Coordinates of C-alpha atoms in Angstrom, one line a residue:
M1 CA 27.9 -86.2 90.4
V2 CA 29.5 -82.6 90.7
T3 CA 28.8 -80.9 94.3
R4 CA 29.2 -77.1 94.1
P5 CA 29.2 -75.4 97.7
G6 CA 26.2 -73.1 97.9
A7 CA 25.0 -74.3 94.4
G8 CA 23.7 -77.9 94.9
A9 CA 24.6 -81.0 93.2
F10 CA 24.9 -81.3 89.4
R11 CA 25.1 -84.4 86.9
S12 CA 28.2 -84.1 85.1
E13 CA 28.6 -85.4 81.2
A14 CA 30.8 -88.5 80.8
R15 CA 34.2 -87.2 79.4
T16 CA 34.8 -88.9 75.9
A17 CA 38.2 -90.2 75.0
T18 CA 40.2 -88.0 72.7
E19 CA 41.0 -89.5 69.4
P20 CA 44.7 -90.0 69.1
V21 CA 46.3 -87.8 66.3
G22 CA 47.4 -90.0 63.4
D23 CA 50.9 -90.0 62.2
T24 CA 51.1 -89.7 58.5
S25 CA 55.0 -89.1 58.3
W26 CA 55.4 -92.6 57.2
Q27 CA 53.9 -91.8 53.7
E28 CA 56.7 -89.2 53.0
V29 CA 59.3 -92.2 52.9
T30 CA 57.0 -94.5 51.0
L31 CA 56.1 -91.8 48.3
S32 CA 59.4 -90.3 47.8
A33 CA 60.7 -94.0 47.5
Q34 CA 58.1 -94.9 44.7
A35 CA 59.1 -91.6 43.1
A36 CA 62.7 -92.7 42.8
A37 CA 61.9 -95.8 41.4
E38 CA 59.6 -94.4 38.8
P39 CA 60.0 -90.7 38.7
R40 CA 56.3 -88.9 38.5
S41 CA 54.5 -86.1 40.0
V42 CA 50.8 -85.3 40.4
D43 CA 50.1 -81.3 40.0
A44 CA 46.7 -80.1 39.4
S45 CA 47.5 -76.6 39.7
G46 CA 47.2 -75.6 36.4
V47 CA 43.9 -77.4 35.8
L48 CA 42.7 -76.1 39.2
A49 CA 43.6 -72.5 37.5
C50 CA 40.6 -73.0 35.5
L51 CA 38.3 -75.1 37.6
T52 CA 38.5 -73.2 40.7
Q53 CA 35.6 -70.6 41.3
P54 CA 36.9 -67.2 42.3
P55 CA 35.2 -65.3 45.3
T56 CA 31.8 -63.7 44.9
G57 CA 32.2 -60.5 42.7
V58 CA 35.3 -61.5 40.8
I59 CA 34.7 -61.5 37.0
E60 CA 36.1 -64.8 35.8
F61 CA 38.1 -64.5 32.9
N62 CA 39.7 -67.8 33.8
G63 CA 36.6 -70.1 33.1
G64 CA 36.8 -73.1 30.8
Y65 CA 33.3 -73.4 30.3
L66 CA 30.1 -71.9 28.9
H67 CA 28.2 -69.6 31.1
P68 CA 25.2 -71.0 32.5
S69 CA 23.0 -68.9 30.1
L70 CA 24.7 -70.3 27.1
Q71 CA 24.5 -74.3 28.6
P72 CA 21.4 -76.3 27.0
E73 CA 20.1 -76.7 30.5
Q74 CA 16.3 -77.3 29.5
A75 CA 17.3 -79.5 26.8
L76 CA 19.5 -81.7 29.1
A77 CA 16.9 -81.7 31.8
A78 CA 14.3 -83.2 28.9
A79 CA 16.9 -85.8 27.5
L80 CA 17.8 -87.1 31.0
G81 CA 13.7 -87.1 31.7
R82 CA 13.5 -88.9 28.6
A83 CA 16.3 -91.2 28.9
G84 CA 15.4 -92.5 32.5
R85 CA 12.0 -93.8 31.2
R86 CA 13.8 -95.8 28.5
P87 CA 13.4 -99.5 29.0
G88 CA 16.5 -101.2 30.7
A89 CA 17.9 -97.4 31.1
W90 CA 19.1 -98.6 34.6
G91 CA 20.6 -101.5 33.8
R92 CA 24.5 -102.4 32.7
P93 CA 25.5 -100.8 29.4
P94 CA 27.5 -102.5 26.8
M95 CA 31.1 -102.4 28.0
D96 CA 32.1 -100.0 25.0
G97 CA 29.1 -98.0 24.9
L98 CA 25.6 -97.9 23.5
P99 CA 25.7 -99.1 19.9
G100 CA 23.8 -95.9 18.9
L101 CA 26.1 -93.5 20.7
R102 CA 29.3 -95.3 19.2
E103 CA 27.3 -94.8 16.0
W104 CA 26.8 -91.2 16.3
F105 CA 30.2 -90.3 17.3
A106 CA 31.4 -92.7 14.2
R107 CA 29.5 -90.5 11.8
S108 CA 31.0 -87.2 13.3
C109 CA 34.3 -88.2 12.4
G110 CA 33.8 -89.0 8.8
G111 CA 36.0 -91.1 6.6
A112 CA 35.8 -94.9 7.2
V113 CA 35.4 -94.6 10.7
T114 CA 32.8 -97.3 12.0
A115 CA 31.1 -97.7 15.3
S116 CA 33.6 -100.7 16.0
D117 CA 36.3 -98.1 16.3
V118 CA 34.6 -96.2 19.2
L119 CA 35.0 -96.3 22.7
I120 CA 32.5 -94.4 24.9
T121 CA 34.4 -92.7 27.7
S122 CA 33.7 -90.3 31.0
G123 CA 34.9 -87.2 29.4
G124 CA 37.8 -85.8 27.3
Q125 CA 40.1 -86.1 30.4
T126 CA 39.4 -89.6 30.8
A127 CA 39.9 -90.4 27.2
L128 CA 43.3 -88.9 27.6
T129 CA 44.5 -90.5 30.6
T130 CA 43.5 -93.6 28.8
A131 CA 45.2 -93.0 25.7
L132 CA 48.6 -91.9 27.1
R133 CA 48.5 -94.9 29.5
A134 CA 47.9 -97.4 26.4
L135 CA 50.4 -95.9 24.1
A136 CA 53.6 -94.7 26.2
A137 CA 55.4 -96.7 28.8
P138 CA 56.3 -94.8 31.9
G139 CA 59.9 -93.0 31.8
T140 CA 59.4 -92.3 28.2
P141 CA 59.0 -89.1 26.4
V142 CA 55.7 -87.9 24.9
L143 CA 55.5 -85.0 22.4
V144 CA 53.2 -82.1 23.2
E145 CA 52.6 -78.9 21.7
S146 CA 54.2 -75.9 23.1
P147 CA 52.1 -74.2 24.5
T148 CA 49.4 -76.8 25.5
Y149 CA 46.7 -77.7 27.7
P150 CA 48.1 -78.0 31.4
G151 CA 45.5 -80.9 31.9
L152 CA 47.5 -82.9 29.3
L153 CA 50.8 -82.2 31.0
A154 CA 49.4 -83.3 34.4
V155 CA 48.4 -86.4 33.1
A156 CA 51.6 -87.3 31.1
R157 CA 53.7 -86.6 34.3
A158 CA 51.2 -88.3 36.7
A159 CA 51.7 -91.3 34.2
G160 CA 55.6 -91.1 34.6
L161 CA 55.8 -89.4 31.0
R162 CA 58.6 -86.9 30.1
P163 CA 56.4 -84.0 28.1
V164 CA 58.7 -82.7 25.4
P165 CA 57.6 -79.2 23.7
V166 CA 57.2 -78.9 20.1
P167 CA 56.5 -75.1 19.0
V168 CA 53.3 -74.0 17.4
D169 CA 52.6 -70.9 15.3
T170 CA 49.1 -69.5 14.0
E171 CA 49.0 -72.9 11.5
G172 CA 49.5 -75.4 14.2
V173 CA 52.7 -77.4 15.0
R174 CA 55.7 -76.9 12.8
P175 CA 56.4 -80.0 11.2
E176 CA 60.0 -79.8 10.7
L177 CA 60.4 -79.3 14.5
L178 CA 58.1 -82.5 15.1
A179 CA 60.2 -84.4 13.0
D180 CA 63.4 -83.1 14.8
A181 CA 61.5 -83.9 18.2
F182 CA 60.9 -87.4 17.1
R183 CA 64.3 -87.9 15.8
A184 CA 66.0 -86.5 19.0
T185 CA 63.7 -88.3 21.6
G186 CA 62.7 -91.5 20.2
A187 CA 59.3 -90.6 21.3
K188 CA 55.9 -92.9 20.2
V189 CA 53.3 -90.5 20.7
F190 CA 52.5 -86.9 19.8
V191 CA 49.6 -85.2 21.5
C192 CA 47.6 -82.1 19.5
Q193 CA 44.7 -80.1 19.2
P194 CA 44.5 -79.0 15.7
L195 CA 41.2 -77.2 15.8
F196 CA 41.2 -74.3 18.1
Q197 CA 44.3 -75.0 19.9
N198 CA 44.3 -74.3 23.8
P199 CA 45.5 -71.9 24.3
T200 CA 47.0 -70.1 21.2
G201 CA 43.6 -70.9 19.5
A202 CA 45.7 -71.9 16.3
V203 CA 44.2 -74.1 13.5
L204 CA 46.6 -76.8 12.2
S205 CA 46.6 -76.0 8.5
V206 CA 45.3 -78.0 5.6
A207 CA 48.8 -78.5 4.1
R208 CA 50.3 -79.6 7.5
R209 CA 47.7 -82.2 8.7
P210 CA 48.9 -85.0 6.4
E211 CA 52.5 -83.9 6.9
V212 CA 51.8 -84.8 10.6
I213 CA 50.5 -87.9 10.1
R214 CA 53.2 -88.8 7.6
I215 CA 56.0 -87.9 9.9
A216 CA 54.5 -89.9 13.0
R217 CA 54.1 -92.8 10.7
E218 CA 57.7 -92.6 9.6
F219 CA 58.7 -92.7 13.2
G220 CA 56.3 -95.6 14.0
A221 CA 54.6 -93.1 16.3
F222 CA 50.9 -92.4 17.2
V223 CA 49.2 -89.2 16.9
V224 CA 46.6 -88.1 19.7
E225 CA 44.1 -85.8 18.4
D226 CA 42.3 -84.0 21.1
D227 CA 39.4 -82.4 19.0
F228 CA 37.7 -80.9 22.1
V229 CA 36.1 -77.5 20.8
R230 CA 35.0 -78.7 17.2
R231 CA 31.3 -77.9 18.5
L232 CA 32.4 -74.4 19.8
A233 CA 33.2 -73.0 16.3
H234 CA 31.9 -69.4 15.9
D235 CA 29.4 -68.7 13.3
D236 CA 32.3 -66.8 11.1
S237 CA 34.6 -69.9 11.2
G238 CA 33.9 -70.9 7.8
P239 CA 33.9 -74.9 7.0
L240 CA 36.2 -76.8 9.4
A241 CA 38.5 -79.3 8.4
P242 CA 37.4 -82.8 9.2
P243 CA 39.2 -84.7 12.1
M244 CA 42.6 -86.0 11.1
I245 CA 41.6 -89.7 11.8
A246 CA 39.2 -89.2 8.8
S247 CA 42.3 -89.4 6.3
D248 CA 44.3 -91.9 8.3
P249 CA 43.6 -95.4 7.3
D250 CA 46.7 -96.8 8.8
G251 CA 45.7 -96.4 12.4
V252 CA 48.4 -93.6 13.6
V253 CA 45.6 -91.3 14.9
V254 CA 44.0 -91.8 18.0
Y255 CA 40.8 -89.6 18.4
V256 CA 39.2 -87.9 21.3
S257 CA 36.0 -86.4 21.2
S258 CA 33.9 -84.8 23.8
L259 CA 30.6 -83.1 24.5
T260 CA 31.4 -81.2 27.6
K261 CA 32.6 -78.0 26.5
A262 CA 29.5 -77.6 24.3
T263 CA 27.0 -78.8 27.2
S264 CA 27.9 -78.6 30.7
P265 CA 30.8 -79.2 33.2
S266 CA 28.8 -82.1 34.4
F267 CA 27.8 -83.7 31.2
R268 CA 31.1 -85.9 30.8
V269 CA 30.6 -88.0 28.1
A270 CA 33.4 -88.2 25.2
A271 CA 34.4 -90.8 22.8
L272 CA 37.9 -92.4 22.1
V273 CA 38.4 -93.7 18.5
A274 CA 41.3 -95.9 17.4
R275 CA 41.8 -98.8 14.7
G276 CA 43.9 -101.6 14.9
P277 CA 45.3 -103.5 17.9
V278 CA 45.6 -100.5 19.8
F279 CA 41.8 -100.4 20.4
E280 CA 42.0 -103.8 22.5
R281 CA 44.9 -102.1 24.7
L282 CA 42.6 -98.7 25.0
R283 CA 39.4 -100.9 25.7
A284 CA 41.2 -103.0 28.5
I285 CA 42.3 -100.0 30.5
Q286 CA 38.9 -98.6 30.1
I287 CA 37.0 -101.4 31.6
V288 CA 39.9 -102.0 34.4
D289 CA 39.9 -98.1 35.4
H290 CA 36.2 -97.4 35.0
F291 CA 34.2 -100.5 34.1
F292 CA 31.7 -98.2 31.8
V293 CA 30.4 -94.9 31.6
P294 CA 26.6 -95.0 33.3
R295 CA 24.2 -96.0 31.0
P296 CA 21.8 -93.1 31.9
L297 CA 24.2 -90.5 30.8
Q298 CA 24.7 -92.5 27.6
E299 CA 20.8 -92.9 27.1
A300 CA 20.6 -89.1 27.9
T301 CA 23.3 -88.2 25.3
L302 CA 21.5 -89.8 22.7
E303 CA 18.4 -88.4 23.6
L304 CA 20.0 -84.8 23.5
V305 CA 21.9 -85.1 20.2
G306 CA 19.0 -86.7 18.3
A307 CA 16.4 -83.8 19.3
P308 CA 15.7 -80.6 17.2
A309 CA 17.0 -78.6 20.0
W310 CA 20.6 -79.9 19.9
S311 CA 21.4 -78.2 16.6
R312 CA 19.2 -74.8 17.8
H313 CA 21.9 -75.2 20.7
L314 CA 25.1 -75.3 18.7
R315 CA 23.8 -72.7 16.3
N316 CA 23.0 -70.3 19.5
V317 CA 26.5 -71.1 21.1
A318 CA 28.2 -70.5 17.6
S319 CA 26.7 -66.9 17.2
E320 CA 27.2 -66.1 21.0
L321 CA 30.6 -66.8 21.3
R322 CA 31.5 -64.9 18.2
V323 CA 29.9 -61.9 19.9
R324 CA 31.7 -62.4 23.3
R325 CA 35.0 -62.8 21.3
D326 CA 34.4 -59.4 19.2
M327 CA 33.6 -57.6 22.5
M328 CA 36.4 -58.7 24.5
T329 CA 38.9 -58.3 21.5
T330 CA 37.8 -54.6 20.9
A331 CA 37.9 -53.8 24.6
L332 CA 41.3 -55.4 24.9
L333 CA 42.9 -53.5 21.8
R334 CA 41.3 -50.1 22.8
D335 CA 42.1 -50.2 26.8
L336 CA 44.9 -52.4 26.9
P337 CA 47.2 -52.0 23.7
E338 CA 50.0 -53.3 26.0
L339 CA 48.9 -57.1 25.7
A340 CA 49.7 -58.4 22.5
L341 CA 46.9 -60.3 20.5
P342 CA 48.8 -61.7 18.1
H343 CA 45.8 -64.5 16.8
I344 CA 41.9 -63.8 16.7
P345 CA 40.6 -67.2 16.9
A346 CA 37.3 -68.1 15.1
G347 CA 36.4 -70.8 17.4
G348 CA 36.9 -71.9 21.2
Y349 CA 36.6 -69.9 24.1
H350 CA 39.6 -67.7 24.9
L351 CA 42.2 -65.3 23.8
W352 CA 46.1 -65.8 24.4
L353 CA 47.8 -62.5 25.3
R354 CA 51.8 -61.7 25.4
L355 CA 52.8 -59.5 28.0
P356 CA 55.2 -56.7 27.9
E357 CA 58.7 -57.4 28.3
G358 CA 59.5 -57.7 32.3
V359 CA 55.9 -57.8 33.3
E360 CA 55.8 -61.1 35.6
E361 CA 52.6 -63.3 35.2
S362 CA 52.2 -63.8 38.8
A363 CA 52.4 -60.0 39.5
L364 CA 49.7 -59.2 37.2
A365 CA 47.6 -62.1 38.2
S366 CA 47.7 -61.2 41.5
A367 CA 46.9 -57.4 40.9
A368 CA 43.9 -58.5 38.9
L369 CA 42.2 -60.5 41.6
R370 CA 42.8 -57.7 43.8
A371 CA 41.1 -55.5 41.3
G372 CA 38.2 -58.0 41.1
V373 CA 39.0 -60.1 38.1
A374 CA 40.5 -63.5 37.7
L375 CA 42.7 -64.6 34.8
T376 CA 44.8 -67.5 34.3
P377 CA 48.7 -67.3 33.9
G378 CA 50.6 -68.7 30.9
R379 CA 53.3 -70.7 32.9
P380 CA 51.5 -73.8 33.2
Y381 CA 50.8 -74.1 29.7
F382 CA 54.5 -74.8 28.9
S383 CA 56.4 -78.0 29.4
A384 CA 59.8 -76.4 29.4
E385 CA 60.9 -72.6 29.7
P386 CA 58.4 -70.1 28.2
P387 CA 59.6 -67.5 25.6
A388 CA 57.7 -64.7 27.3
G389 CA 55.1 -64.1 29.9
H390 CA 51.5 -64.7 28.9
V391 CA 48.1 -64.6 30.0
R392 CA 44.7 -66.6 28.7
L393 CA 41.5 -64.7 29.1
S394 CA 38.2 -66.5 28.5
F395 CA 35.1 -64.9 27.3
A396 CA 32.7 -68.0 27.4
G397 CA 32.2 -68.2 31.0
L398 CA 30.8 -64.3 30.8
A399 CA 27.1 -63.2 31.0
G400 CA 27.7 -60.7 28.1
E401 CA 29.0 -57.2 27.3
A402 CA 28.6 -55.4 30.4
E403 CA 30.6 -58.1 32.5
I404 CA 33.3 -58.2 29.8
S405 CA 33.4 -54.5 29.5
E406 CA 33.6 -54.2 33.3
G407 CA 36.2 -57.0 33.4
V408 CA 38.7 -55.2 30.8
R409 CA 38.3 -52.0 33.0
R410 CA 39.6 -53.8 36.0
L411 CA 42.4 -55.5 34.0
R412 CA 43.3 -51.8 33.0
T413 CA 43.5 -51.1 36.8
A414 CA 46.0 -53.9 37.5
C415 CA 48.1 -53.5 34.6
D416 CA 48.5 -49.7 36.0
E417 CA 49.5 -51.1 39.0
V418 CA 52.1 -53.4 37.7
L419 CA 53.5 -51.0 35.2
A420 CA 53.7 -48.4 37.6

């Protein structure tokens, strides 16, 4: 009780003991000791640049997924509903994935790929992580395209690998430089995106594809083929070259195919495809790390890709992405001629632009955000020193023409500030 003169007596609440503040400083010693024994770093900044939603009202030129209006939400909901009613849908699935889903991915590879070569994984990022852990020992080099997807660089470094850049041009990786890199480093893995490469949009030419496989085979190395946007080809792309694994009977290529980009960020279903003894190593790592992909999600995938709505969705996306690409390209060429656009891709969801000499990416990105538009700086796409400043602008996450036009107008304002 607490007595206050002239006011009476009051019951006071019992004081609770204050929780002691923890001391986590010991972790610095432990983590730095581990880093000294096996150098590795986990830097998610490049990935977060594409995943973090900007403040309300900011136009997202930095997105990595389809705008909600382009996602097959009704088809996904229907597929999930049907999948949940399948007998055994909530039971434990086969460790390698449902047979029907493995067969579907095998057919999409072409060639002599069979269902027994396919492992179902939780998204393309997981598949890349598993592949690098299986194919390269910590402390060893891994060859990557330059520039390349920051998530790949993050995965490699987190696994203790040393990314070594191999330059690309509009026809993909340059075979002569790839051979030089294998020779100089002794690397046993090369990771590439032959179709609508991220970020350049380049397509590995028909002539270079067998060369890449031949060079890797000569050096006793694997090629990890990340075929992440095959289902986001634009409707003016023409026939697509089949995956490289379709023409690789010797097990050089380890193939990654994901459905996430063509559906929804939360629809994380992918396949890891390999031939020969390496499949068992991939399988073991997948099981140890993740057990299996949840069966309801696998069942829903089978329902989705087996429904008529799936092909309609892909046709709609192919048309809409081409329209958005053309809108953004036209607006950039008209209003921002200072930003060089060396290649206009026929697939994927972004454009790769080179900045004028002396313009800092970080300065432009900050000015753009102040103007109300978010973009992706180019530096995280390079594993070594970049040859110039770049930015990546995505058109897939935008609502349509009005938003694209307004975003380019805001970017013009930011450029005027930086170039002044």
